[in-house]
Amino acid sequence: MSSTNRQHEELLSADRLPFESVFSTVLSGWAFDRRAADGACGPADSGAVRLIWLKSIGRDGVISEPDSEVDDWRSDTPERLHLRAGDILLSSVIFGRPKAALVQEADLPAVAVRSLFVLRPAKPLSAEHARLILAFLRSDTVRDLATRTSGQQRLRLSQLKALELPNEDKALSAALADLAAAGQRLGEMAAEAGAVAESVFDRSTSPEEARQLIISTGRLTRLRSLAAAQLDDPGFIIRTRYPYPIALRWRNVEVQTGADGQDGAQAKEYAAVIRAAETLLGYSALLTTALAHEAGITCKAIKAFKGKITTGMGGPGFGDWQRILQQIGSAEGMSDFPPEHPLHELSTLLADEEAEEACQSLGTKRNSRAHGREDLPAVSVSKLNEAHDGLRFLIDRARFLADLQLLDVTHVVWDRHDESDTITLRRLMGDHPVVPTENMRHAGPGRIAASLYLADRDQRLHPLSPFLTCEKCEGCATLSLFHADKEQGVLLQTSLDHGHFYPYRADERALRAVGLR
């Protein structure tokens, strides 16, 4: 079994249900005699029932549309074998992976034939739970149960009933739904491209006219393809999908990398890499601190960070961010959070030896540079490459940040009838601070204020202020993200995206409320 499948199994094994607690009835497909012509009929005939064969089910779990020229229809099907909406069909003869499909109302009337099991739920399954069970039934785990009989891999009823099925997990189900929707969208694009190519000679056209037709009608398809191809470039993903401070710092790295040959280019590139690494860790640690405060948990590193702001002479640095990310995973109370909570992913960023080594190497380089122990013009190629490799490694591990949307909420209107907020916001994702505003309805627990939020995969909003705030920088008038800082005992606010700082302007009472003053 592959490592991916092992991880899948470990994920599901934590919470299983006995097969017979989910499915009260299992029917075998109708083994009718095809030579008996008496019951054969057309789809429009009275009492006609469609026969669903194994070939009628796609690998994507979709039952094919009825086709009067391909499908078989019978009027003599046993009533007890008639399918119901909500039944699950599973292949008993397996080629590759098992096929499984959910019967919909639109598929009826129908019966399953021969190489199919019909699994009838004891009670209606939610869409989320059905999606998980279907994914499990198509897995290697079920395939590996099948035994070879007469040259075929067959799944016995006794083997099926011995299975333990995944319990309902809305977060995992939502992730599977997103993946399926993405696959469907890509499939639609491929079909559209094929349709354009096939339609060129549907009319009488010259080669020149056909070429122009392909260019004009296929333009959108080609642009989609080019955009999709860019997603294979990690740099493009970081520039366009990562949170603004990280995306901007990465763009600066790429700009400096492209300036090879200019005076001091190598030193500038090295400095850009170090700043990008510090912003990555700083942003991740500040998210962690804000989420931990919301959840009512803490760790020694978070307390030390707060202590620097409240009583120290200097503010937090690379090492503080590193320790917060290293310690949060073992904080008391973390195990009580659901697996989809963002803190779990943040706790994995530096959770192994390779990540710690990369972080430590970058931290040492950052401190040497900050304390004047490095002659920047003389930065060696090997040291620059080492820094680049460390940054790429960490930023790739932080890819989950692309799913955690940074939202600057600028306006809120409360609808007392719907008991929901309509919020105006800017998604600060990608390497540019000027982004369009959009509206979103929020009916979650608690009221929303005009402030900075993190939206998780389920669109729950987590407040980030005052650990992170969003405002125009006094120095450059650019929309920027700031955090509380200290220098020689003076309270400051420092930008994560470009490093500008000045005395703290916001209401310090908010800092006191979270232990930062």
Short mmCIF file of C-alpha atoms in Angstrom, two decimals:
data_model
loop_
_atom_site.label_atom_id
_atom_site.label_comp_id
_atom_site.label_asym_id
_atom_site.label_seq_id
_atom_site.Cartn_x
_atom_site.Cartn_y
_atom_site.Cartn_z
CA MET A 1 0.00 0.00 0.00
CA SER A 2 1.29 3.46 -0.90
CA SER A 3 2.15 6.06 1.76
CA THR A 4 -0.85 8.14 0.63
CA ASN A 5 -3.21 5.22 1.19
CA ARG A 6 -1.63 4.46 4.56
CA GLN A 7 -2.21 8.05 5.65
CA HIS A 8 -5.79 7.79 4.41
CA GLU A 9 -6.30 4.63 6.45
CA GLU A 10 -4.77 6.15 9.58
CA LEU A 11 -7.07 9.15 9.20
CA LEU A 12 -10.15 6.99 8.96
CA SER A 13 -9.18 4.36 11.54
CA ALA A 14 -9.62 6.74 14.46
CA ASP A 15 -13.43 6.54 14.25
CA ARG A 16 -15.06 3.54 12.57
CA LEU A 17 -18.58 2.14 12.41
CA PRO A 18 -19.52 -1.54 12.01
CA PHE A 19 -20.86 -2.17 8.52
CA GLU A 20 -24.21 -3.50 9.73
CA SER A 21 -24.82 -0.41 11.87
CA VAL A 22 -24.80 1.69 8.69
CA PHE A 23 -26.39 -0.68 6.14
CA SER A 24 -29.37 -2.76 7.23
CA THR A 25 -29.76 -4.63 3.94
CA VAL A 26 -27.36 -5.91 1.29
CA LEU A 27 -28.79 -7.22 -1.97
CA SER A 28 -26.99 -8.97 -4.77
CA GLY A 29 -27.57 -7.81 -8.33
CA TRP A 30 -30.42 -9.41 -10.26
CA ALA A 31 -29.13 -12.51 -12.05
CA PHE A 32 -31.81 -12.55 -14.75
CA ASP A 33 -31.84 -14.70 -17.86
CA ARG A 34 -31.04 -12.51 -20.86
CA ARG A 35 -32.57 -15.12 -23.14
CA ALA A 36 -36.00 -14.58 -21.59
CA ALA A 37 -37.49 -12.13 -24.06
CA ASP A 38 -40.93 -11.87 -22.46
CA GLY A 39 -39.94 -9.07 -20.05
CA ALA A 40 -37.87 -6.99 -22.48
CA CYS A 41 -39.40 -3.62 -23.24
CA GLY A 42 -38.64 -0.03 -24.17
CA PRO A 43 -38.10 2.85 -21.74
CA ALA A 44 -41.52 4.34 -22.53
CA ASP A 45 -43.44 1.10 -21.98
CA SER A 46 -45.63 0.60 -18.92
CA GLY A 47 -43.72 -0.84 -15.97
CA ALA A 48 -40.34 -0.35 -17.66
CA VAL A 49 -37.38 -0.53 -15.27
CA ARG A 50 -33.82 0.24 -16.31
CA LEU A 51 -31.11 -2.36 -15.70
CA ILE A 52 -27.93 -0.87 -14.24
CA TRP A 53 -24.82 -2.89 -15.01
CA LEU A 54 -21.31 -2.47 -13.68
CA LYS A 55 -20.41 -0.70 -16.95
CA SER A 56 -23.14 1.88 -16.22
CA ILE A 57 -21.07 3.27 -13.31
CA GLY A 58 -18.14 5.55 -14.04
CA ARG A 59 -14.89 5.68 -12.09
CA ASP A 60 -16.09 9.03 -10.75
CA GLY A 61 -19.11 7.34 -9.14
CA VAL A 62 -21.64 8.76 -11.58
CA ILE A 63 -24.35 6.50 -12.98
CA SER A 64 -24.61 7.09 -16.71
CA GLU A 65 -27.64 8.84 -18.20
CA PRO A 66 -30.33 6.48 -19.54
CA ASP A 67 -29.78 5.66 -23.20
CA SER A 68 -32.58 3.91 -25.08
CA GLU A 69 -30.13 2.51 -27.63
CA VAL A 70 -27.62 1.11 -25.13
CA ASP A 71 -29.50 0.28 -21.93
CA ASP A 72 -31.71 -2.71 -21.22
CA TRP A 73 -35.26 -2.19 -19.93
CA ARG A 74 -37.47 -4.87 -18.39
CA SER A 75 -41.02 -5.06 -17.11
CA ASP A 76 -40.51 -8.27 -15.11
CA THR A 77 -38.02 -7.04 -12.51
CA PRO A 78 -38.64 -8.30 -8.93
CA GLU A 79 -40.17 -5.57 -6.80
CA ARG A 80 -37.87 -6.37 -3.87
CA LEU A 81 -34.82 -5.54 -5.99
CA HIS A 82 -36.03 -2.12 -7.11
CA LEU A 83 -33.51 0.53 -6.16
CA ARG A 84 -34.29 3.47 -3.89
CA ALA A 85 -32.74 6.92 -3.75
CA GLY A 86 -29.94 6.76 -1.20
CA ASP A 87 -28.90 3.18 -1.99
CA ILE A 88 -25.20 2.66 -2.68
CA LEU A 89 -24.08 0.41 -5.52
CA LEU A 90 -20.74 -1.41 -5.14
CA SER A 91 -18.99 -3.65 -7.67
CA SER A 92 -18.59 -7.25 -6.55
CA VAL A 93 -16.25 -7.99 -9.48
CA ILE A 94 -13.25 -5.69 -9.24
CA PHE A 95 -10.98 -4.46 -12.04
CA GLY A 96 -8.39 -2.07 -10.59
CA ARG A 97 -10.29 -0.30 -7.83
CA PRO A 98 -13.91 -0.98 -6.82
CA LYS A 99 -16.66 1.14 -8.36
CA ALA A 100 -19.25 2.69 -6.04
CA ALA A 101 -22.13 5.06 -6.73
CA LEU A 102 -24.96 6.75 -4.87
CA VAL A 103 -28.40 6.17 -6.39
CA GLN A 104 -30.28 9.42 -7.03
CA GLU A 105 -33.99 9.97 -7.62
CA ALA A 106 -33.21 10.74 -11.28
CA ASP A 107 -31.75 7.22 -11.73
CA LEU A 108 -35.07 5.51 -10.92
CA PRO A 109 -36.86 3.25 -11.68
CA ALA A 110 -33.95 0.83 -11.88
CA VAL A 111 -32.49 -2.43 -10.62
CA ALA A 112 -28.83 -3.40 -10.23
CA VAL A 113 -27.71 -6.41 -12.26
CA ARG A 114 -25.26 -9.25 -11.62
CA SER A 115 -21.82 -7.88 -10.60
CA LEU A 116 -23.19 -5.26 -8.19
CA PHE A 117 -24.10 -5.19 -4.53
CA VAL A 118 -26.90 -2.90 -3.35
CA LEU A 119 -26.18 -1.42 0.09
CA ARG A 120 -29.32 -0.01 1.72
CA PRO A 121 -28.72 2.35 4.67
CA ALA A 122 -30.44 1.65 7.97
CA LYS A 123 -31.34 5.35 8.04
CA PRO A 124 -30.78 8.13 5.47
CA LEU A 125 -27.14 9.15 5.20
CA SER A 126 -26.17 12.81 5.16
CA ALA A 127 -24.51 13.95 1.94
CA GLU A 128 -21.22 14.36 3.83
CA HIS A 129 -21.31 10.86 5.33
CA ALA A 130 -22.31 9.25 2.02
CA ARG A 131 -19.38 10.99 0.31
CA LEU A 132 -16.92 9.56 2.87
CA ILE A 133 -18.34 6.04 2.62
CA LEU A 134 -18.19 6.12 -1.19
CA ALA A 135 -14.54 7.23 -1.07
CA PHE A 136 -13.76 4.41 1.35
CA LEU A 137 -15.56 1.77 -0.73
CA ARG A 138 -13.45 2.76 -3.75
CA SER A 139 -10.20 2.47 -1.78
CA ASP A 140 -7.38 -0.08 -1.86
CA THR A 141 -8.60 -1.37 1.50
CA VAL A 142 -11.78 -2.75 -0.07
CA ARG A 143 -10.00 -3.88 -3.22
CA ASP A 144 -7.47 -5.88 -1.19
CA LEU A 145 -10.28 -7.90 0.43
CA ALA A 146 -11.32 -9.39 -2.90
CA THR A 147 -10.24 -12.94 -3.70
CA ARG A 148 -9.43 -14.35 -7.14
CA THR A 149 -12.10 -16.76 -8.36
CA SER A 150 -12.25 -18.16 -11.89
CA GLY A 151 -9.75 -15.57 -13.05
CA GLN A 152 -11.65 -12.63 -11.52
CA GLN A 153 -11.23 -10.56 -8.36
CA ARG A 154 -14.47 -10.99 -6.44
CA LEU A 155 -15.70 -9.47 -3.21
CA ARG A 156 -17.74 -11.83 -1.03
CA LEU A 157 -20.73 -10.72 0.99
CA SER A 158 -19.11 -12.00 4.19
CA GLN A 159 -16.00 -9.89 3.51
CA LEU A 160 -18.14 -6.85 2.87
CA LYS A 161 -20.10 -7.22 6.11
CA ALA A 162 -16.85 -7.52 8.11
CA LEU A 163 -15.80 -4.03 7.06
CA GLU A 164 -15.67 -1.09 9.44
CA LEU A 165 -16.80 2.13 7.76
CA PRO A 166 -15.68 5.71 8.39
CA ASN A 167 -17.82 7.76 10.73
CA GLU A 168 -19.17 11.13 9.66
CA ASP A 169 -16.48 13.82 9.36
CA LYS A 170 -17.73 17.06 7.81
CA ALA A 171 -14.27 18.58 7.35
CA LEU A 172 -12.89 15.56 5.48
CA SER A 173 -16.07 15.29 3.45
CA ALA A 174 -15.87 18.97 2.48
CA ALA A 175 -12.28 18.46 1.32
CA LEU A 176 -13.36 15.51 -0.86
CA ALA A 177 -16.22 17.60 -2.27
CA ASP A 178 -13.83 20.42 -3.18
CA LEU A 179 -11.51 17.96 -4.91
CA ALA A 180 -14.40 16.40 -6.85
CA ALA A 181 -15.66 19.83 -7.91
CA ALA A 182 -12.18 20.78 -9.15
CA GLY A 183 -11.94 17.55 -11.14
CA GLN A 184 -15.38 18.12 -12.66
CA ARG A 185 -14.45 21.66 -13.66
CA LEU A 186 -11.25 20.48 -15.35
CA GLY A 187 -13.21 17.78 -17.13
CA GLU A 188 -15.69 20.36 -18.43
CA MET A 189 -12.82 22.48 -19.76
CA ALA A 190 -11.34 19.47 -21.57
CA ALA A 191 -14.73 18.64 -23.09
CA GLU A 192 -15.14 22.25 -24.23
CA ALA A 193 -11.75 22.19 -25.96
CA GLY A 194 -12.67 18.96 -27.70
CA ALA A 195 -16.01 20.36 -28.83
CA VAL A 196 -14.31 23.41 -30.38
CA ALA A 197 -11.86 21.19 -32.28
CA GLU A 198 -14.62 18.87 -33.53
CA SER A 199 -16.87 21.71 -34.71
CA VAL A 200 -14.34 23.31 -37.07
CA PHE A 201 -15.50 21.42 -40.16
CA ASP A 202 -19.19 21.23 -39.23
CA ARG A 203 -19.73 23.98 -41.77
CA SER A 204 -18.20 24.58 -45.17
CA THR A 205 -15.08 26.59 -44.42
CA SER A 206 -11.72 27.14 -45.98
CA PRO A 207 -8.55 26.27 -44.03
CA GLU A 208 -8.01 30.00 -43.39
CA GLU A 209 -11.54 30.39 -42.00
CA ALA A 210 -11.15 27.24 -39.90
CA ARG A 211 -7.91 28.57 -38.42
CA GLN A 212 -9.56 31.89 -37.50
CA LEU A 213 -12.50 30.01 -35.98
CA ILE A 214 -10.19 27.99 -33.76
CA ILE A 215 -8.31 31.11 -32.69
CA SER A 216 -11.45 33.07 -31.80
CA THR A 217 -13.61 30.35 -30.23
CA GLY A 218 -10.71 28.62 -28.50
CA ARG A 219 -9.16 31.74 -27.00
CA LEU A 220 -10.71 31.31 -23.54
CA THR A 221 -9.77 27.62 -23.48
CA ARG A 222 -6.15 28.44 -24.33
CA LEU A 223 -6.01 31.14 -21.67
CA ARG A 224 -7.37 28.69 -19.09
CA SER A 225 -4.71 26.19 -20.10
CA LEU A 226 -1.94 28.77 -19.75
CA ALA A 227 -3.24 29.81 -16.32
CA ALA A 228 -3.45 26.18 -15.20
CA ALA A 229 0.10 25.49 -16.42
CA GLN A 230 1.39 28.33 -14.23
CA LEU A 231 0.12 26.47 -11.16
CA ASP A 232 2.91 23.94 -11.72
CA ASP A 233 5.33 26.77 -10.90
CA PRO A 234 5.68 27.02 -7.09
CA GLY A 235 6.69 30.67 -7.40
CA PHE A 236 3.43 31.51 -9.18
CA ILE A 237 1.41 29.84 -6.42
CA ILE A 238 3.26 31.80 -3.74
CA ARG A 239 2.91 35.13 -5.57
CA THR A 240 -0.80 34.71 -6.24
CA ARG A 241 -2.27 32.47 -3.52
CA TYR A 242 -0.22 33.03 -0.35
CA PRO A 243 -1.10 35.74 2.22
CA TYR A 244 0.01 39.22 1.14
CA PRO A 245 3.09 39.72 3.39
CA ILE A 246 4.62 36.38 2.40
CA ALA A 247 3.69 36.73 -1.28
CA LEU A 248 5.23 40.22 -1.43
CA ARG A 249 8.46 39.14 0.24
CA TRP A 250 8.72 36.20 -2.18
CA ARG A 251 8.22 38.51 -5.14
CA ASN A 252 11.10 40.62 -3.85
CA VAL A 253 13.25 37.49 -3.71
CA GLU A 254 12.41 36.68 -7.32
CA VAL A 255 13.12 40.26 -8.42
CA GLN A 256 16.54 40.18 -6.76
CA THR A 257 17.25 36.74 -8.22
CA GLY A 258 16.56 38.15 -11.67
CA ALA A 259 18.98 41.05 -11.10
CA ASP A 260 22.07 38.86 -11.43
CA GLY A 261 25.07 40.79 -12.72
CA GLN A 262 24.12 44.13 -11.18
CA ASP A 263 26.28 45.71 -8.50
CA GLY A 264 25.63 44.10 -5.12
CA ALA A 265 22.95 41.85 -6.60
CA GLN A 266 24.08 38.78 -4.66
CA ALA A 267 24.02 40.64 -1.34
CA LYS A 268 20.58 42.09 -2.05
CA GLU A 269 19.24 38.67 -3.00
CA TYR A 270 20.62 37.18 0.20
CA ALA A 271 19.02 39.94 2.27
CA ALA A 272 15.68 39.43 0.49
CA VAL A 273 15.75 35.69 1.25
CA ILE A 274 16.43 36.30 4.96
CA ARG A 275 13.65 38.90 5.19
CA ALA A 276 11.21 36.54 3.43
CA ALA A 277 12.03 33.75 5.88
CA GLU A 278 11.51 36.04 8.87
CA THR A 279 8.18 37.27 7.47
CA LEU A 280 7.03 33.69 6.89
CA LEU A 281 7.79 32.71 10.47
CA GLY A 282 6.53 36.00 11.92
CA TYR A 283 3.20 35.83 10.11
CA SER A 284 2.71 32.15 11.02
CA ALA A 285 3.62 32.76 14.68
CA LEU A 286 1.30 35.77 14.96
CA LEU A 287 -1.56 33.74 13.45
CA THR A 288 -0.77 31.04 15.99
CA THR A 289 -0.78 33.51 18.87
CA ALA A 290 -4.10 35.08 17.79
CA LEU A 291 -5.77 31.67 17.32
CA ALA A 292 -4.40 30.40 20.62
CA HIS A 293 -5.76 33.48 22.41
CA GLU A 294 -9.17 32.95 20.81
CA ALA A 295 -9.13 29.31 21.91
CA GLY A 296 -7.94 30.09 25.44
CA ILE A 297 -4.64 28.21 25.31
CA THR A 298 -1.02 29.30 25.54
CA CYS A 299 2.57 28.07 25.75
CA LYS A 300 5.85 29.34 27.23
CA ALA A 301 6.95 30.94 23.94
CA ILE A 302 3.71 32.94 23.63
CA LYS A 303 4.08 34.13 27.23
CA ALA A 304 7.67 35.15 26.52
CA PHE A 305 6.58 37.07 23.42
CA LYS A 306 3.95 38.94 25.43
CA GLY A 307 6.51 39.63 28.14
CA LYS A 308 8.82 41.32 25.64
CA ILE A 309 6.05 43.71 24.60
CA THR A 310 4.84 44.44 28.13
CA THR A 311 8.09 44.78 30.07
CA GLY A 312 11.04 44.29 27.72
CA MET A 313 13.32 46.82 26.07
CA GLY A 314 13.28 45.04 22.69
CA GLY A 315 10.62 43.33 20.61
CA PRO A 316 10.23 39.80 19.22
CA GLY A 317 12.52 38.36 16.60
CA PHE A 318 13.24 35.29 14.51
CA GLY A 319 13.89 33.06 17.52
CA ASP A 320 10.63 34.07 19.24
CA TRP A 321 8.61 33.22 16.15
CA GLN A 322 10.43 29.91 15.82
CA ARG A 323 9.77 28.89 19.44
CA ILE A 324 6.05 29.73 19.23
CA LEU A 325 5.65 27.47 16.19
CA GLN A 326 7.69 24.70 17.82
CA GLN A 327 5.80 24.72 21.13
CA ILE A 328 2.17 25.24 20.14
CA GLY A 329 1.67 21.60 19.11
CA SER A 330 2.25 20.40 22.68
CA ALA A 331 0.23 23.18 24.35
CA GLU A 332 -2.35 21.97 26.83
CA GLY A 333 -5.76 21.84 25.19
CA MET A 334 -4.57 21.37 21.60
CA SER A 335 -5.87 17.80 21.50
CA ASP A 336 -9.38 19.06 22.22
CA PHE A 337 -9.62 20.97 18.94
CA PRO A 338 -11.29 19.38 15.90
CA PRO A 339 -8.77 18.17 13.27
CA GLU A 340 -9.76 20.95 10.86
CA HIS A 341 -8.75 23.76 13.26
CA PRO A 342 -5.98 25.90 11.68
CA LEU A 343 -3.75 25.57 14.74
CA HIS A 344 -3.10 21.93 13.89
CA GLU A 345 -1.59 22.83 10.51
CA LEU A 346 0.41 25.72 11.96
CA SER A 347 1.83 23.34 14.55
CA THR A 348 3.20 21.10 11.77
CA LEU A 349 5.28 23.83 10.08
CA LEU A 350 8.40 23.13 12.18
CA ALA A 351 7.34 19.75 13.48
CA ASP A 352 10.22 17.59 12.22
CA GLU A 353 14.00 17.58 12.31
CA GLU A 354 14.47 18.70 8.69
CA ALA A 355 12.22 21.75 9.18
CA GLU A 356 13.97 22.66 12.43
CA GLU A 357 17.37 22.44 10.75
CA ALA A 358 16.26 24.68 7.87
CA CYS A 359 14.78 27.18 10.31
CA GLN A 360 17.86 27.14 12.55
CA SER A 361 20.18 27.68 9.59
CA LEU A 362 18.14 30.67 8.39
CA GLY A 363 17.96 32.03 11.93
CA THR A 364 21.73 31.89 12.31
CA LYS A 365 22.19 33.71 9.00
CA ARG A 366 19.62 36.31 9.99
CA ASN A 367 21.30 36.99 13.34
CA SER A 368 24.78 37.19 11.82
CA ARG A 369 23.54 39.71 9.28
CA ALA A 370 21.58 41.74 11.86
CA HIS A 371 24.55 41.96 14.21
CA GLY A 372 27.02 43.01 11.56
CA ARG A 373 28.94 39.74 11.54
CA GLU A 374 28.67 39.29 7.80
CA ASP A 375 30.27 41.21 4.96
CA LEU A 376 27.27 41.21 2.61
CA PRO A 377 29.11 41.98 -0.64
CA ALA A 378 31.16 38.86 -0.01
CA VAL A 379 28.24 36.47 0.53
CA SER A 380 29.30 33.22 -1.05
CA VAL A 381 27.27 31.44 -3.70
CA SER A 382 27.04 28.35 -1.49
CA LYS A 383 25.68 30.36 1.44
CA LEU A 384 23.15 32.08 -0.82
CA ASN A 385 22.01 28.77 -2.28
CA GLU A 386 21.75 27.29 1.20
CA ALA A 387 19.52 30.17 2.30
CA HIS A 388 17.41 29.83 -0.84
CA ASP A 389 16.95 26.10 -0.28
CA GLY A 390 15.92 26.62 3.35
CA LEU A 391 13.36 29.27 2.41
CA ARG A 392 11.87 27.19 -0.42
CA PHE A 393 11.61 24.18 1.89
CA LEU A 394 9.78 26.09 4.63
CA ILE A 395 7.53 28.04 2.29
CA ASP A 396 6.48 24.82 0.59
CA ARG A 397 5.61 23.29 3.98
CA ALA A 398 3.47 26.36 4.62
CA ARG A 399 1.32 25.77 1.53
CA PHE A 400 -1.71 25.32 3.80
CA LEU A 401 -1.59 29.11 4.29
CA ALA A 402 -2.98 29.46 0.75
CA ASP A 403 -6.24 27.93 2.05
CA LEU A 404 -6.43 30.22 5.11
CA GLN A 405 -7.73 33.47 3.67
CA LEU A 406 -6.59 36.77 5.17
CA LEU A 407 -9.60 39.11 5.21
CA ASP A 408 -9.57 42.82 5.92
CA VAL A 409 -13.17 43.57 6.91
CA THR A 410 -13.88 47.26 6.22
CA HIS A 411 -17.63 47.57 6.78
CA VAL A 412 -20.35 45.55 8.54
CA VAL A 413 -24.16 45.79 8.24
CA TRP A 414 -26.31 43.79 10.65
CA ASP A 415 -29.61 42.34 9.39
CA ARG A 416 -31.73 41.80 12.47
CA HIS A 417 -34.35 39.79 10.52
CA ASP A 418 -31.85 37.24 9.18
CA GLU A 419 -29.62 37.64 12.25
CA SER A 420 -26.57 37.83 10.02
CA ASP A 421 -23.88 40.32 9.02
CA THR A 422 -23.21 41.50 5.49
CA ILE A 423 -19.55 42.34 5.49
CA THR A 424 -17.47 44.28 3.00
CA LEU A 425 -13.94 42.93 2.78
CA ARG A 426 -10.66 42.72 0.91
CA ARG A 427 -8.90 39.38 0.48
CA LEU A 428 -5.25 40.11 1.19
CA MET A 429 -3.94 37.15 -0.78
CA GLY A 430 -1.23 37.51 -3.41
CA ASP A 431 1.60 39.99 -3.78
CA HIS A 432 -0.39 43.23 -4.23
CA PRO A 433 -2.20 45.23 -1.53
CA VAL A 434 -4.65 46.85 -3.97
CA VAL A 435 -7.43 44.27 -4.33
CA PRO A 436 -11.15 44.59 -5.15
CA THR A 437 -13.69 44.74 -2.36
CA GLU A 438 -16.41 42.12 -2.13
CA ASN A 439 -19.39 41.33 0.05
CA MET A 440 -20.00 38.21 2.08
CA ARG A 441 -22.81 37.14 4.39
CA HIS A 442 -21.79 35.89 7.80
CA ALA A 443 -24.23 34.09 10.08
CA GLY A 444 -21.72 32.41 12.38
CA PRO A 445 -21.58 32.69 16.13
CA GLY A 446 -20.70 36.14 17.40
CA ARG A 447 -20.87 39.52 15.73
CA ILE A 448 -18.22 40.74 13.29
CA ALA A 449 -16.42 44.09 13.55
CA ALA A 450 -14.40 46.02 10.99
CA SER A 451 -11.04 44.38 11.62
CA LEU A 452 -8.62 41.72 10.34
CA TYR A 453 -9.75 38.07 10.24
CA LEU A 454 -8.54 34.67 9.18
CA ALA A 455 -11.12 32.61 7.26
CA ASP A 456 -10.54 28.87 7.62
CA ARG A 457 -11.61 26.24 5.08
CA ASP A 458 -15.14 26.18 6.48
CA GLN A 459 -15.34 29.99 6.22
CA ARG A 460 -15.32 30.45 9.98
CA LEU A 461 -13.79 33.81 10.83
CA HIS A 462 -11.07 34.07 13.48
CA PRO A 463 -10.11 37.57 14.77
CA LEU A 464 -6.44 38.48 14.41
CA SER A 465 -6.44 41.97 15.94
CA PRO A 466 -4.58 43.30 17.87
CA PHE A 467 -1.88 40.67 17.24
CA LEU A 468 -2.05 41.62 13.56
CA THR A 469 -3.64 44.81 12.25
CA CYS A 470 -4.17 46.20 8.75
CA GLU A 471 -3.80 49.90 7.95
CA LYS A 472 -2.07 52.36 5.65
CA CYS A 473 1.59 52.80 6.49
CA GLU A 474 2.52 56.33 7.58
CA GLY A 475 5.82 56.03 5.75
CA CYS A 476 4.76 54.79 2.31
CA ALA A 477 0.93 55.04 2.35
CA THR A 478 0.69 51.36 1.35
CA LEU A 479 -1.88 49.09 2.94
CA SER A 480 0.23 46.99 5.31
CA LEU A 481 0.08 44.42 8.08
CA PHE A 482 1.50 45.50 11.44
CA HIS A 483 2.33 43.86 14.74
CA ALA A 484 3.23 45.33 18.12
CA ASP A 485 6.98 45.76 18.61
CA LYS A 486 9.46 47.31 21.03
CA GLU A 487 12.74 49.20 20.65
CA GLN A 488 14.63 50.61 23.63
CA GLY A 489 11.45 50.36 25.68
CA VAL A 490 9.31 52.33 23.21
CA LEU A 491 6.14 50.64 21.94
CA LEU A 492 6.12 50.48 18.14
CA GLN A 493 4.16 48.98 15.31
CA THR A 494 6.23 47.23 12.65
CA SER A 495 5.13 46.18 9.19
CA LEU A 496 5.54 42.54 8.23
CA ASP A 497 5.54 43.23 4.50
CA HIS A 498 8.14 46.02 4.15
CA GLY A 499 9.60 46.57 7.64
CA HIS A 500 8.55 50.21 8.19
CA PHE A 501 7.92 51.07 11.82
CA TYR A 502 6.85 54.01 13.98
CA PRO A 503 5.31 54.64 17.43
CA TYR A 504 2.17 52.61 18.15
CA ARG A 505 -0.89 54.62 17.03
CA ALA A 506 -3.80 52.32 17.84
CA ASP A 507 -5.74 52.07 21.09
CA GLU A 508 -3.43 50.41 23.62
CA ARG A 509 -6.40 49.12 25.56
CA ALA A 510 -6.78 46.41 22.93
CA LEU A 511 -3.19 45.32 23.66
CA ARG A 512 -3.90 45.21 27.38
CA ALA A 513 -6.96 43.05 26.79
CA VAL A 514 -4.81 40.30 25.24
CA GLY A 515 -1.81 40.65 27.56
CA LEU A 516 0.41 42.72 25.26
CA ARG A 517 0.65 45.83 27.44
#
